[in-house]
Every structure is written in structure tokens, then in C-alpha cells.
mmCIF file of C-alpha atoms and ligand atoms in Angstrom:
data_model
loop_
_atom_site.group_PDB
_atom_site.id
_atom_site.type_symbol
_atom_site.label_atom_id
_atom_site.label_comp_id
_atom_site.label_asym_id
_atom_site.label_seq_id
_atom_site.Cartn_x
_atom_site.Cartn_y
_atom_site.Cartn_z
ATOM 1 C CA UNK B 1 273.280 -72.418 -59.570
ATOM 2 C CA UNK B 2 272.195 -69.935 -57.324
ATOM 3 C CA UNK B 3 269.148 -68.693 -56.126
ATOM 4 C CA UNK B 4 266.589 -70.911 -58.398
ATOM 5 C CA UNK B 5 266.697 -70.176 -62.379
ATOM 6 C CA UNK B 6 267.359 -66.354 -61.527
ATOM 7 C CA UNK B 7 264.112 -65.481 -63.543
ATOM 8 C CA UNK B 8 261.480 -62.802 -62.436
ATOM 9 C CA UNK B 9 259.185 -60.498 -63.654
ATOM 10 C CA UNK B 10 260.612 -57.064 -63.931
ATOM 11 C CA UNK B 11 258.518 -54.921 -63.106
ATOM 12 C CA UNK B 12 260.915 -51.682 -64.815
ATOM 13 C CA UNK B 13 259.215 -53.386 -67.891
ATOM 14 C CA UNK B 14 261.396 -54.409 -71.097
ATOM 15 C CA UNK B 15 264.400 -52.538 -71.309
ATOM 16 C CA UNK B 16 264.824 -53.957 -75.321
ATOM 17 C CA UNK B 17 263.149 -53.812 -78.336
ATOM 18 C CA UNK B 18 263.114 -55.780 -80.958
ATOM 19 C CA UNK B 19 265.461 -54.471 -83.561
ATOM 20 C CA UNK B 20 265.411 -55.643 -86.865
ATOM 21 C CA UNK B 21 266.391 -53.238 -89.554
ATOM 22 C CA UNK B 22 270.109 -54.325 -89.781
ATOM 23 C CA UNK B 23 268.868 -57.993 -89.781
ATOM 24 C CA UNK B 24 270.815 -59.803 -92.893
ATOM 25 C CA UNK B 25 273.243 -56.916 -93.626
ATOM 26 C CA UNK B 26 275.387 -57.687 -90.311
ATOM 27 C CA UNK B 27 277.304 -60.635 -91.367
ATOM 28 C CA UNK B 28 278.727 -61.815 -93.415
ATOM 29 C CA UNK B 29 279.502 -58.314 -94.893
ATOM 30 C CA UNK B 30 280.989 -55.334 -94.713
ATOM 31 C CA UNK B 31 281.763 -54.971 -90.915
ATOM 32 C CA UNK B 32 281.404 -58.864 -90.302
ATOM 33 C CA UNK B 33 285.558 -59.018 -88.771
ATOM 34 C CA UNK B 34 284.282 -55.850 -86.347
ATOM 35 C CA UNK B 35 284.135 -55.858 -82.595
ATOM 36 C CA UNK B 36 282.759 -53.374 -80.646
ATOM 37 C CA UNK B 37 286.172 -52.173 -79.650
ATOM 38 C CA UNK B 38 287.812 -52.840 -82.571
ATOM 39 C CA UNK B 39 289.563 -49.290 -82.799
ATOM 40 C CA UNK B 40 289.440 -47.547 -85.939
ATOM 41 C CA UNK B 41 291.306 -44.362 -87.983
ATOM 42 C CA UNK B 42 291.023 -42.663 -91.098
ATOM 43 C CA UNK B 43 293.785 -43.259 -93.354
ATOM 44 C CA UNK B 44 293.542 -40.666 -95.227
ATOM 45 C CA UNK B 45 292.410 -37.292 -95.412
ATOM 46 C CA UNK B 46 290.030 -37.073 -98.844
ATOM 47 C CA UNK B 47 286.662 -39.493 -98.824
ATOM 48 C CA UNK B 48 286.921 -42.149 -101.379
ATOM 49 C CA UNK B 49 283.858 -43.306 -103.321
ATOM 50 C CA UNK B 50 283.143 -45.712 -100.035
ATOM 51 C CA UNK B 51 281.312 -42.752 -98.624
ATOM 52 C CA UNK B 52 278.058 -42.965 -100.039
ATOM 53 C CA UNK B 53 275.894 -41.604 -96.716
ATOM 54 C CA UNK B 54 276.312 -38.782 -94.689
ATOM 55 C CA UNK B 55 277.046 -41.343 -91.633
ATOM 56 C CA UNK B 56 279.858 -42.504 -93.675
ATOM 57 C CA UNK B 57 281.416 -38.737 -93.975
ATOM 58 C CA UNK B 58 280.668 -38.477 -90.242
ATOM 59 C CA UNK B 59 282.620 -41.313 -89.091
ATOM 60 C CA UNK B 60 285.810 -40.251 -91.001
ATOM 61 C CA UNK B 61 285.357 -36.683 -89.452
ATOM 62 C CA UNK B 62 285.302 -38.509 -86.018
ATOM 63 C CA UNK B 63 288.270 -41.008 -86.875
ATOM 64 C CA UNK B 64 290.931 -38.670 -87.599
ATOM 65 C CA UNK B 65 291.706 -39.929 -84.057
ATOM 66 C CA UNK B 66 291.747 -43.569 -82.858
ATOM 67 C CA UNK B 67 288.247 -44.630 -81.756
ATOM 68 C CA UNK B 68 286.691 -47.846 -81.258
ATOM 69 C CA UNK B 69 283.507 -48.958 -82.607
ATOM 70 C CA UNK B 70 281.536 -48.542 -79.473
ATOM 71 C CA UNK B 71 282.534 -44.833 -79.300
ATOM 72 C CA UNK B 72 281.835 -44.126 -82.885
ATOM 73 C CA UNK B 73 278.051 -45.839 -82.455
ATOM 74 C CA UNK B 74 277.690 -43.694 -79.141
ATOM 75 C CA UNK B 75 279.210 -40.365 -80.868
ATOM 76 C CA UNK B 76 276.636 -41.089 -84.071
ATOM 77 C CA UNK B 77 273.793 -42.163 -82.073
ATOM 78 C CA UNK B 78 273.440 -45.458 -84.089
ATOM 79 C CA UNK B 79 273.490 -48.945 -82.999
ATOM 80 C CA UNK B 80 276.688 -51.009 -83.032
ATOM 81 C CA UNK B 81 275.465 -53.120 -85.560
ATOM 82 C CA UNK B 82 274.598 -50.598 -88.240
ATOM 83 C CA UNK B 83 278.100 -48.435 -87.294
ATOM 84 C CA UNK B 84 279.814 -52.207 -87.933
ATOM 85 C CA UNK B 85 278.285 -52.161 -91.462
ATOM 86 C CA UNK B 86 279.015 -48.524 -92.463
ATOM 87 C CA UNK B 87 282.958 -49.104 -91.212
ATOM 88 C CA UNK B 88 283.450 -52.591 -92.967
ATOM 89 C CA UNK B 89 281.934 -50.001 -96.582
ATOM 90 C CA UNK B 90 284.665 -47.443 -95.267
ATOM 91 C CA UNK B 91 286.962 -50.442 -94.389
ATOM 92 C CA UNK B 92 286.685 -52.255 -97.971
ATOM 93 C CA UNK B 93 287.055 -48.908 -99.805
ATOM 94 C CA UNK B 94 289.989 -47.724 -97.743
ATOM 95 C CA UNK B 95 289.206 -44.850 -96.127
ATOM 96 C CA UNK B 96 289.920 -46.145 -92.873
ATOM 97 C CA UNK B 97 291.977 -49.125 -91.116
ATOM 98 C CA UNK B 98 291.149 -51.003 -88.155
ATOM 99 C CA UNK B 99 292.820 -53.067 -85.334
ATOM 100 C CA UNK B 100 291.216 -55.990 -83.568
ATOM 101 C CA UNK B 101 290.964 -56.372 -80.156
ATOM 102 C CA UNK B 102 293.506 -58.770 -78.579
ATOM 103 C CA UNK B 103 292.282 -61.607 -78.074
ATOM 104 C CA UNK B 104 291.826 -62.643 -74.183
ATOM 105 C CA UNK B 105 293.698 -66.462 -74.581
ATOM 106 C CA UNK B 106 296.586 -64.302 -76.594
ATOM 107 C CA UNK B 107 297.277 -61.832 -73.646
ATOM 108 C CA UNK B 108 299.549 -63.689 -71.252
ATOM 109 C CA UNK B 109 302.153 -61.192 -72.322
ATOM 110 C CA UNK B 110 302.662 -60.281 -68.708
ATOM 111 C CA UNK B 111 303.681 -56.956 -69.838
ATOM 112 C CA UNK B 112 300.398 -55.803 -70.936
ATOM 113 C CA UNK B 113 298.431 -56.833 -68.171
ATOM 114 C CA UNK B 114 301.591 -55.299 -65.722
ATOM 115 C CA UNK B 115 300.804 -52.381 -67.646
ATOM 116 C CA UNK B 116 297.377 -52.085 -67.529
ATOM 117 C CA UNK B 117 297.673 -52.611 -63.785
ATOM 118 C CA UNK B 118 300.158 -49.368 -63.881
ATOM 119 C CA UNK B 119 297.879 -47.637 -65.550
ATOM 120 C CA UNK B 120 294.876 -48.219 -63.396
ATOM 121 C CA UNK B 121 296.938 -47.316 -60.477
ATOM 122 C CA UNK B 122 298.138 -43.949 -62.134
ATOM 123 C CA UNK B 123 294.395 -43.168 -62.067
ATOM 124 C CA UNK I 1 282.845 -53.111 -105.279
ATOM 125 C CA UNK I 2 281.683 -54.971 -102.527
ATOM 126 C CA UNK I 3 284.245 -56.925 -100.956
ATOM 127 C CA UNK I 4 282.439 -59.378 -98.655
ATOM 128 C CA UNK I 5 284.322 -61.321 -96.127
ATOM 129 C CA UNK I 6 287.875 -60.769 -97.534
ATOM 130 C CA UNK I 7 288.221 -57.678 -94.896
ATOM 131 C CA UNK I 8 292.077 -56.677 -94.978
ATOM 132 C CA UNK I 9 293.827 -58.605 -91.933
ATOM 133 C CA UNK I 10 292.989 -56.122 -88.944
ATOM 134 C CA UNK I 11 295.723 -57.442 -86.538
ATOM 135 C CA UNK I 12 298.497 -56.384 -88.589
ATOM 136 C CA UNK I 13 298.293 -52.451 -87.651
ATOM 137 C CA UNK I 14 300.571 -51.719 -84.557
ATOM 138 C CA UNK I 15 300.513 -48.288 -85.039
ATOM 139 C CA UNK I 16 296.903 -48.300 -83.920
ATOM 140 C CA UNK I 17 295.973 -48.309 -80.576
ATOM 141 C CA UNK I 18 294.497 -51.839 -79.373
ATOM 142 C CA UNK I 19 291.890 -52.175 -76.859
ATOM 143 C CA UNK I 20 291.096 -54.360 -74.089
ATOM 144 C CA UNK I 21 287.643 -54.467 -72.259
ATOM 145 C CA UNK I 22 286.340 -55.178 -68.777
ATOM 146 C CA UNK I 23 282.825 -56.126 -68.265
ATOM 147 C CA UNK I 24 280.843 -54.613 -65.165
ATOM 148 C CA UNK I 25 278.029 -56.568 -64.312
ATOM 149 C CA UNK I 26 275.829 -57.056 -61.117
ATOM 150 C CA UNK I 27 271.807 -56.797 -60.297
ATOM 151 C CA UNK I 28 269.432 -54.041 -61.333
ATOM 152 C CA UNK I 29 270.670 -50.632 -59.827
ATOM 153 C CA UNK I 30 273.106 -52.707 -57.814
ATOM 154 C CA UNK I 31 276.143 -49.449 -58.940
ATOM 155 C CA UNK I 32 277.107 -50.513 -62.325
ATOM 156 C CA UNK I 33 277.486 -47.390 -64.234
ATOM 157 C CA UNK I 34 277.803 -45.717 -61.330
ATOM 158 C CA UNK I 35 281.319 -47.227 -60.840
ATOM 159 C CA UNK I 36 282.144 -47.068 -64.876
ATOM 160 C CA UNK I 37 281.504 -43.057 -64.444
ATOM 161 C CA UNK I 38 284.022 -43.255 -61.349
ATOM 162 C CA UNK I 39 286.696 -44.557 -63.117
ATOM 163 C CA UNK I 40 286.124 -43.448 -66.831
ATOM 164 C CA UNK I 41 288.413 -40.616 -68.470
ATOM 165 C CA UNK I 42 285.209 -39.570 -70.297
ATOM 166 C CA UNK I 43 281.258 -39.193 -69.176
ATOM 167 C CA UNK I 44 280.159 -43.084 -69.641
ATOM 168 C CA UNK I 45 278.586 -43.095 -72.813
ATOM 169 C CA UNK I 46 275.755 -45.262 -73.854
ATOM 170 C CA UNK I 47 274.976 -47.063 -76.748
ATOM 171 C CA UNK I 48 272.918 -50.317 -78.398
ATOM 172 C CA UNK I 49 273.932 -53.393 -79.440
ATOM 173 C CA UNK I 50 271.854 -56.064 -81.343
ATOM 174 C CA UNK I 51 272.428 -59.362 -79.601
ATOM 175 C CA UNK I 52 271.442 -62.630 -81.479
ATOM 176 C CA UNK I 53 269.166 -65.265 -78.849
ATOM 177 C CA UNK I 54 270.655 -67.845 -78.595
ATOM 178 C CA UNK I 55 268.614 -70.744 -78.172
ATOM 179 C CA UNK I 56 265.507 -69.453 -77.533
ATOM 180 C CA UNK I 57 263.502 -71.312 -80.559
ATOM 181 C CA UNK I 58 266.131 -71.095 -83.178
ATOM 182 C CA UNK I 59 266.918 -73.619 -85.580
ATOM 183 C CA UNK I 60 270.745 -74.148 -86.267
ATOM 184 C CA UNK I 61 269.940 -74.789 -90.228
ATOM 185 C CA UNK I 62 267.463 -71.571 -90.200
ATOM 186 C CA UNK I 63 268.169 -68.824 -92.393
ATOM 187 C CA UNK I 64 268.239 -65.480 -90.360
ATOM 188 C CA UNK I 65 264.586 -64.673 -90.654
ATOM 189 C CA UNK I 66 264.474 -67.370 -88.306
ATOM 190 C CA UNK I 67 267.160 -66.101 -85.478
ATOM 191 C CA UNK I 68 265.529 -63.844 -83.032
ATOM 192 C CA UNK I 69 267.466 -60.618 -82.156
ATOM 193 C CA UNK I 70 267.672 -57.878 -78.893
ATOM 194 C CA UNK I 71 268.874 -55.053 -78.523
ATOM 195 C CA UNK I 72 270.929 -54.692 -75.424
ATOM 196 C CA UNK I 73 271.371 -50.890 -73.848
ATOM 197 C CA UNK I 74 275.507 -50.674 -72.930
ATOM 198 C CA UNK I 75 277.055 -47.870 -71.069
ATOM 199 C CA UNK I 76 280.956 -47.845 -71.113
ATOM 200 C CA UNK I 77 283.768 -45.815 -70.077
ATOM 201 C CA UNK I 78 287.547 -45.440 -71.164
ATOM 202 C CA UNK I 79 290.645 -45.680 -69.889
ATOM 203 C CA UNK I 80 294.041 -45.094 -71.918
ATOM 204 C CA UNK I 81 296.751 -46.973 -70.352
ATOM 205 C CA UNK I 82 298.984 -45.898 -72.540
ATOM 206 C CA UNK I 83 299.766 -44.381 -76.134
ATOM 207 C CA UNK I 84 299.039 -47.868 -77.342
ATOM 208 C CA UNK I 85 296.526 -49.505 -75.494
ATOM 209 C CA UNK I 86 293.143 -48.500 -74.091
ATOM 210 C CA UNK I 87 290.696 -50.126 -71.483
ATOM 211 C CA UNK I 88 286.963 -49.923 -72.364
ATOM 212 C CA UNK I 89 284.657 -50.629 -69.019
ATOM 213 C CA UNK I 90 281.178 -51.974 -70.528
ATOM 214 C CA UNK I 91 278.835 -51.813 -67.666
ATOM 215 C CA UNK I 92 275.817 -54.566 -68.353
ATOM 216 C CA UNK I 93 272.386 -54.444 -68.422
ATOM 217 C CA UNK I 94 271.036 -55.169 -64.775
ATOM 218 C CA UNK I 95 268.103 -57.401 -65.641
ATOM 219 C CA UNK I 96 268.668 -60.792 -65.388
ATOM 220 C CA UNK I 97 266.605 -62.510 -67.927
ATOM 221 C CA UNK I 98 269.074 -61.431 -70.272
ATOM 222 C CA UNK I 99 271.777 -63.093 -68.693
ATOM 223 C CA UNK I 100 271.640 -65.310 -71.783
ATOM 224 C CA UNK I 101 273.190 -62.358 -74.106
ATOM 225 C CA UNK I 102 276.220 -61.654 -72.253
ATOM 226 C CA UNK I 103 277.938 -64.703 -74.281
ATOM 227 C CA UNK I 104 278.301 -62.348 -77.040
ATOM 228 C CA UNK I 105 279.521 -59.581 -74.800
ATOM 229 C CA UNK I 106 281.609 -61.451 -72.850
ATOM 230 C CA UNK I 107 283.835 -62.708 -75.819
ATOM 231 C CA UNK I 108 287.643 -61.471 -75.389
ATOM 232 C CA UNK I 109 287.107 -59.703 -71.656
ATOM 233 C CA UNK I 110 290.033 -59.545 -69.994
ATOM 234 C CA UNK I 111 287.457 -60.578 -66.672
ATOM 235 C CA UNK I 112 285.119 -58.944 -64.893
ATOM 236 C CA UNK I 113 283.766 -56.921 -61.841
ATOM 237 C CA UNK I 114 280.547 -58.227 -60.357
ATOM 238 C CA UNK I 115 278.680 -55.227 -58.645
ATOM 239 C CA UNK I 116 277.169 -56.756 -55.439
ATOM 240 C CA UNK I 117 274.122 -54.767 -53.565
ATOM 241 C CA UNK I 118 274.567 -55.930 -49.795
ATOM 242 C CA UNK I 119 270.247 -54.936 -49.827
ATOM 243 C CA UNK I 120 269.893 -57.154 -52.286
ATOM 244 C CA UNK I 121 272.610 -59.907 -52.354
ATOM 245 C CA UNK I 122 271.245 -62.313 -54.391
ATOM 246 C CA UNK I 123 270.950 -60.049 -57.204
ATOM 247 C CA UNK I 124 274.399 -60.739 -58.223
ATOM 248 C CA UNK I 125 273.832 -64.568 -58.053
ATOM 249 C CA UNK I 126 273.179 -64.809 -61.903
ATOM 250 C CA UNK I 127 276.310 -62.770 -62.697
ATOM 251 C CA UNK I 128 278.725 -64.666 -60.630
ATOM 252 C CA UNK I 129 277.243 -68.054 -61.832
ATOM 253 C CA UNK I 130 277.848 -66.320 -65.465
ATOM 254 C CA UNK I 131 281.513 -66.124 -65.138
ATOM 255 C CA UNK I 132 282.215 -69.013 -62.952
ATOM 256 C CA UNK I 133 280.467 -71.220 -66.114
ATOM 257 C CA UNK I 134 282.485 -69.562 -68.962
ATOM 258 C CA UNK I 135 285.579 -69.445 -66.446
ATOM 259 C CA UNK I 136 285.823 -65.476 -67.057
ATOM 260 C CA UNK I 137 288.141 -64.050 -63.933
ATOM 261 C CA UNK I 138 286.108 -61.946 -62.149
ATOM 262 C CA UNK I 139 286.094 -59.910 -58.678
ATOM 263 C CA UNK I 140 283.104 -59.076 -56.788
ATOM 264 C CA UNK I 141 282.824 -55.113 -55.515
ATOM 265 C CA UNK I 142 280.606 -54.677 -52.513
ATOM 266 C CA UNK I 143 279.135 -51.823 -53.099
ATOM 267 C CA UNK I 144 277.703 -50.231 -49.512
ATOM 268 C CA UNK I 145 274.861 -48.201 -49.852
ATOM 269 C CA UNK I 146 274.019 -45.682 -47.002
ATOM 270 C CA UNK I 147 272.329 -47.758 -44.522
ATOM 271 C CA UNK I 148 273.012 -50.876 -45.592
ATOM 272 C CA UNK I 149 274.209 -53.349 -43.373
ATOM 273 C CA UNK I 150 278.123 -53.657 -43.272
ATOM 274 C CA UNK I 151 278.791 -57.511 -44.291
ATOM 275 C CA UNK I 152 282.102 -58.099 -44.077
ATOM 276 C CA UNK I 153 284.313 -59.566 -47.216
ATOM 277 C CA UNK I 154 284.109 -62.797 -45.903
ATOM 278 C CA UNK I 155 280.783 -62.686 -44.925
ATOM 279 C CA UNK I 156 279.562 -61.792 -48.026
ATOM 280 C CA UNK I 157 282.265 -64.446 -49.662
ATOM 281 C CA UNK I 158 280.824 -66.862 -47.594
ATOM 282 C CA UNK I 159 276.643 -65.696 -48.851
ATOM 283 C CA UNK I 160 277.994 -65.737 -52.125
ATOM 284 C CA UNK I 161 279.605 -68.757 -51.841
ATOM 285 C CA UNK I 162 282.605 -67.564 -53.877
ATOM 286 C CA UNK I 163 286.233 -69.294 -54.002
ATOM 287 C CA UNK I 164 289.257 -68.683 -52.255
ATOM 288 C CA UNK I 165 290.427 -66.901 -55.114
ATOM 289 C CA UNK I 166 288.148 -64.549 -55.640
ATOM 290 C CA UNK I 167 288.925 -60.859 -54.637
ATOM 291 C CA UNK I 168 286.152 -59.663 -52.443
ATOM 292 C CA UNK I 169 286.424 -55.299 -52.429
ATOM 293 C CA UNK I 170 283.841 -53.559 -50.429
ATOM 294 C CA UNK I 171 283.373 -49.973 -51.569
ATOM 295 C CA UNK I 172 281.449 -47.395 -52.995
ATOM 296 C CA UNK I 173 281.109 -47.019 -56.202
ATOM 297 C CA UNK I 174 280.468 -43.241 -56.423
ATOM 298 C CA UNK I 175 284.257 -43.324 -55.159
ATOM 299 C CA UNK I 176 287.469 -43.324 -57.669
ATOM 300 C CA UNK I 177 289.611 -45.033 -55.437
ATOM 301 C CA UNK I 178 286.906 -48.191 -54.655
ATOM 302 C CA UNK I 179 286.758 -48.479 -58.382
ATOM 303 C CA UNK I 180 290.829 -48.618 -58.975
ATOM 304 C CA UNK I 181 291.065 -50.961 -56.077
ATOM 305 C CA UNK I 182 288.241 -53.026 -57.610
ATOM 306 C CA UNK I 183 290.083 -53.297 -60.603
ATOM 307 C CA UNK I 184 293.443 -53.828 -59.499
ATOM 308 C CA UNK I 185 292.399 -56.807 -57.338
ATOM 309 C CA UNK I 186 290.629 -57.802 -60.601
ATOM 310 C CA UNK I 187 293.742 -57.508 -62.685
ATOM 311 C CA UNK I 188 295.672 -58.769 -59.846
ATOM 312 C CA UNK I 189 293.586 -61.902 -60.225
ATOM 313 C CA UNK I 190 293.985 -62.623 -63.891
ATOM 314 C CA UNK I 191 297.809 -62.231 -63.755
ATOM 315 C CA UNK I 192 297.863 -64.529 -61.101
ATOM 316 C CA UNK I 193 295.461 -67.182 -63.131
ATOM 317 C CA UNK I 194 298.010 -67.056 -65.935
ATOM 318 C CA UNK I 195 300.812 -67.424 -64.239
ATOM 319 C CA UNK I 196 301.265 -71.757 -64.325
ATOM 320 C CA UNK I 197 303.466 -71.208 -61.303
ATOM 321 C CA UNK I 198 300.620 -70.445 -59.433
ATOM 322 C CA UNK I 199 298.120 -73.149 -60.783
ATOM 323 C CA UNK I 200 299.760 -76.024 -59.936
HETATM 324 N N1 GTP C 1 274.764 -44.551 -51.394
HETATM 325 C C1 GTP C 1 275.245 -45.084 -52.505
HETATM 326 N N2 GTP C 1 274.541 -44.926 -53.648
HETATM 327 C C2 GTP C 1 275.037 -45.469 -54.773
HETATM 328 C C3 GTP C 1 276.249 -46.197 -54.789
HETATM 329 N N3 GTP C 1 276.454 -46.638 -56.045
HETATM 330 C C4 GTP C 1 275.429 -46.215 -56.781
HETATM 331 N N4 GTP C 1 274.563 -45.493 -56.031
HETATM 332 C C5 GTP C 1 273.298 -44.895 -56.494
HETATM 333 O O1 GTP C 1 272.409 -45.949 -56.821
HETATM 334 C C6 GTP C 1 271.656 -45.656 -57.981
HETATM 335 C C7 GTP C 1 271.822 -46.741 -59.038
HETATM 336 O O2 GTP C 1 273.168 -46.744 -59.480
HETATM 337 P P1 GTP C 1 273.557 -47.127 -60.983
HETATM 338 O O3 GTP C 1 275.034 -46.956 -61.103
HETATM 339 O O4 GTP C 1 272.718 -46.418 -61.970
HETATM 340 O O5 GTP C 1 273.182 -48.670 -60.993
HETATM 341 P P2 GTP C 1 273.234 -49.676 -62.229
HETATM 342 O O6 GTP C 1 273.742 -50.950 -61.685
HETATM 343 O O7 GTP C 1 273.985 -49.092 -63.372
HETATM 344 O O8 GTP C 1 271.704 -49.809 -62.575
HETATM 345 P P3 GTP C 1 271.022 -50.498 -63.864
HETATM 346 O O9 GTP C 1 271.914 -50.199 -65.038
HETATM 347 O O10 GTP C 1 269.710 -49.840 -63.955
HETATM 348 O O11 GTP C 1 270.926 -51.942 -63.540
HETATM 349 C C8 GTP C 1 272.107 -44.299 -58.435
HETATM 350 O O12 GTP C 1 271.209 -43.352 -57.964
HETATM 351 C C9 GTP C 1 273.465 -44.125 -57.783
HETATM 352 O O13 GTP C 1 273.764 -42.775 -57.536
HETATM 353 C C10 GTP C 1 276.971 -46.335 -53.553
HETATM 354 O O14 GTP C 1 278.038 -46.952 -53.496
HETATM 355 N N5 GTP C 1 276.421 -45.761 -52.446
HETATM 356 MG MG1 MG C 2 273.369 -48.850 -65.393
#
């Protein structure tokens, strides 16, 4: 290891706090197979009875398109966890679909990472 | 009504895009979002995400009252590669007492660009140690700020006491093209670890 245990004070001060409102609805749940960039859509245009909060209405607004989690919780000003739980209601009522991320030990698929590199390049 | 745990089988939707992310770690202010913005289609956006402790007092046969939470501050930018696949840059908190909740983050990163301050090079010591544990591919960007002494790449290879492997890409980060070269070295890397010609 480098440098000692590579713990000092900060003196910027905490940059968390504690959070504890979603505590016992994250998982397991609605939202529980979520990652943060699992990407999600709408899959279809009316609201089913899923959408109980206004958040819920929001989110569908916002995945007409392809978004991932981490967008959606940015866009709504919510933290990941809580947008996890409102999907996985939106999810289990099926208003809206989503697609995992790839998982890193499935991705030898030269193909992808050949084209992410092309697309990094076209940048 | 509620349908808990029997979630439909996500995987099975190739007609929606599927994303792959890139973490961006480094010391406090070392250029970390700084180099997100420079390569992001979109202004980095920012969001929270609650991070469970681990070990830090908690019981494995606890209930959750018991588990002690954070909340972690992310910024992140986008890249589409394509129609069907987009790149999501999450750029880590700097501090490094929470080294100990990137495990969660770090879970299905393609690898990783450690953000190294030549002021300051130690800073990225709990980063790179990170990785190298959980054997996430990772590339170090030196990131020169005005003034700062010009280390060379093996210089600062040598300080950091980094392998062979390991691309070494000084820059700036306010710069587009030091981020794509970052990242292409970084990419460059993991191809190269998962190719078994190359490993033997
Ligand atoms: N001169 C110079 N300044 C830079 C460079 N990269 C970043 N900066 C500046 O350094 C400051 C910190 O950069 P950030 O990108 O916010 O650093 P960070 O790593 O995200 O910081 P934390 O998230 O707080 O740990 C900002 O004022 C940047 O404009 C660089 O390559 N050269
Ligand atoms: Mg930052």
C-alpha cells in the first residue's frame, strides 16, 4: 500500500450525510435488479395505475427516450436510490422496460470494446 | 400488486440501448470532473447515491437498521458510441476516506482513469492501490497544472510505482483531446488484458 493507510483529516469537512429515508425500501423491492446505468424507456404512451406520485409521471415524461438511471436521478433531483424504487413501481406495472448494464467479465466481445474505442476517437 | 423480486428479465431488451461506464477517480481537486466535462456530450451532471459501509461495525446477520449508509456526491458525463451503446464517465468523490465505497461503484466498470496531480502525487496513491486490489484496468492521466513541475511519464510511473502495463498520459484535463487520448490508452489497455494472446 502506498503512502501509509491513506487516511487524513479533511479539512473541506464531510462531503456526505447520512441518508436514511430510503433505508429498507431499496432492496429487495421494486428497483432491487437496477443499476445506476441501467437504461430505461417508456413502453407505452398512457400511465398505468403504477403511477401513483407525481415523480412517477415525471420519469415517464423523461423516458420517452432511452435514459439511464443516473440521468433520470440527476434530471429529477432525487437520489439514485429513491429513482431505483420509483422505476422498479413503473417497472412491475409496465409502464416502462429496462436493460442492464453488460456485465464487465461478459464484454470480451472484441467488437464492443473496438467500437467504443471508434467512438472515443470520433470525439 | 407489488411484485417484489420477480422483476421481468432486464437483459432480454436489445432494442434498448446498453450502457457501459468508466470510473474517473484521483485525489481531491486533482481534475476529475474537470476531465468528465471535457469529454462529455452533455454538461456533467451530478447526482447522489446511497452507498452501504461496508464493514465499518456491521454485523453480517443484522437486519438493516443495523447497516450504516452514505451518501456519495457523483458527477458523470455521456458518451453515445453508437445507436446502441452509450459510455457513462462517473467521476469519484476526491476524498479518500471513502475509498471504502467505491466497491459498490466500481461493480461492472469497464476500468478506469486515475487523475494524478503532479503537486500532489501521492494523492492518487489510494486510487491506484484501489484498482490494482480489485484488478480493475486502469490508466493514470497526469494532469499538469500551470506551474507544476513537468515529471515525465516515466518519472511519474516510476513515483507511482505503477507496472509496465500501465498507460501513463500526461495532459490537461481542461483539454478534449488529453481526455480521448486518456481513454483510448485506457481502452487500449483492457482490449489488450483480454486478449489471452497477450497474457501468456
Ligand atoms: N491549470 C489547470 N487547471 C486545471 C486542470 N484540471 C483542472 N483544473 C482546475 O482545477 C480545479 C479542480 O478541478 P476539478 O475538475 O473540479 O477537480 P476534481 O478532481 O473534480 O475535484 P473534487 O471533485 O473536488 O475532488 C478547477 O478549478 C479546474 O478548473 C488542468 O489540467 N490544468
Ligand atoms: Mg469533482
Amino acid at each position: 500500500m502506498r503512502g501509509g493507510t491513506g487516511v487524513r483529516a479533511d479539512p473541506a469537512g464531510p462531503l456526505v450525510r447520512p441518508y436514511a429515508v430510503t433505508r429498507g425500501r431499496t432492496r429487495p423491492g421494486p428497483g432491487a435488479g437496477l443499476d445506476m446505468i441501467s437504461v430505461v424507456v417508456a413502453v407505452r404512451d398512457r400511465a398505468g395505475g403504477a403511477v401513483r406520485q407525481p415523480e412517477h409521471a415525471r420519469i415517464l415524461r423523461i423516458c420517452r427516450r432511452p435514459v439511464s438511471v443516473a440521468e433520470l436521478a440527476a434530471r429529477l433531483d432525487l437520489p439514485i436510490t429513491v429513482v431505483k424504487v420509483l422505476v422498479g413501481d413503473l417497472i412491475a406495472g409496465g409502464d416502462v422496460a429496462a436493460r442492464a448494464p453488460l456485465p464487465a467479465a461478459d464484454l470480451p466481445e472484441s467488437n464492443l470494446l473496438q467500437a467504443v474505442l471508434d467512438g472515443i476517437r470520433r470525439l | 400488486m407489488a411484485s417484489d423480486g420477480s422483476e421481468p428479465d432486464t437483459r432480454e431488451r436489445p432494442d434498448i440501448p446498453v450502457a457501459l461506464k468508466i470510473l474517473v477517480a484521483g485525489g481531491f481537486g486533482a481534475g476529475k470532473t474537470t476531465l468528465v466535462g471535457s469529454v462529455s456530450e452533455i454538461t456533467p451532471l451530478s447526482t447522489e447515491e446511497v452507498m452501504t459501509e461496508a464493514g465499518a461495525g456491521v454485523d453480517d446477520t443484522a437486519g438493516v437498521e443495523d447497516k450504516s449508509t452514505t451518501t456519495v456526491a457523483l458527477d458523470f458525463g455521456r458518451i453515445t458510441i453508437a445507436d446502441e451503446v452509450v459510455l457513462y464517465l462517473f467521476g469519484t468523490p476526491g476524498q479518500d476516506r471513502f475509498w471504502f465505497l467505491w466497491d459498490e461503484l466500481a461493480e461492472g466498470a469497464l476500468g478506469a482513469v486515475v487523475v494524478a496531480d503532479t503537486r500532489r502525487l501521492d494523492s492518487c496513491f489510494p486510487a491506484v492501490d484501489f484498482f490494482e486490489r480489485r484488478r480493475i484496468p486502469f490508466a493514470l492521466a497526469v494532469n499538469r497544472f500551470d506551474g507544476a513541475s513537468r515529471y515525465s511519464a516515466e518519472e511519474v510511473r516510476e513515483a507511482v510505482d505503477l507496472g509496465p502495463d500501465v498507460p501513463v498520459v500526461p495532459g490537461d484535463a481542461r483539454l478534449r483531446e488529453s481526455g480521448k487520448e486518456v481513454l483510448v490508452a485506457l481502452v487500449e489497455h483492457v482490449i489488450r488484458r483480454r486478449s489471452p494472446a497477450m497474457s501468456g
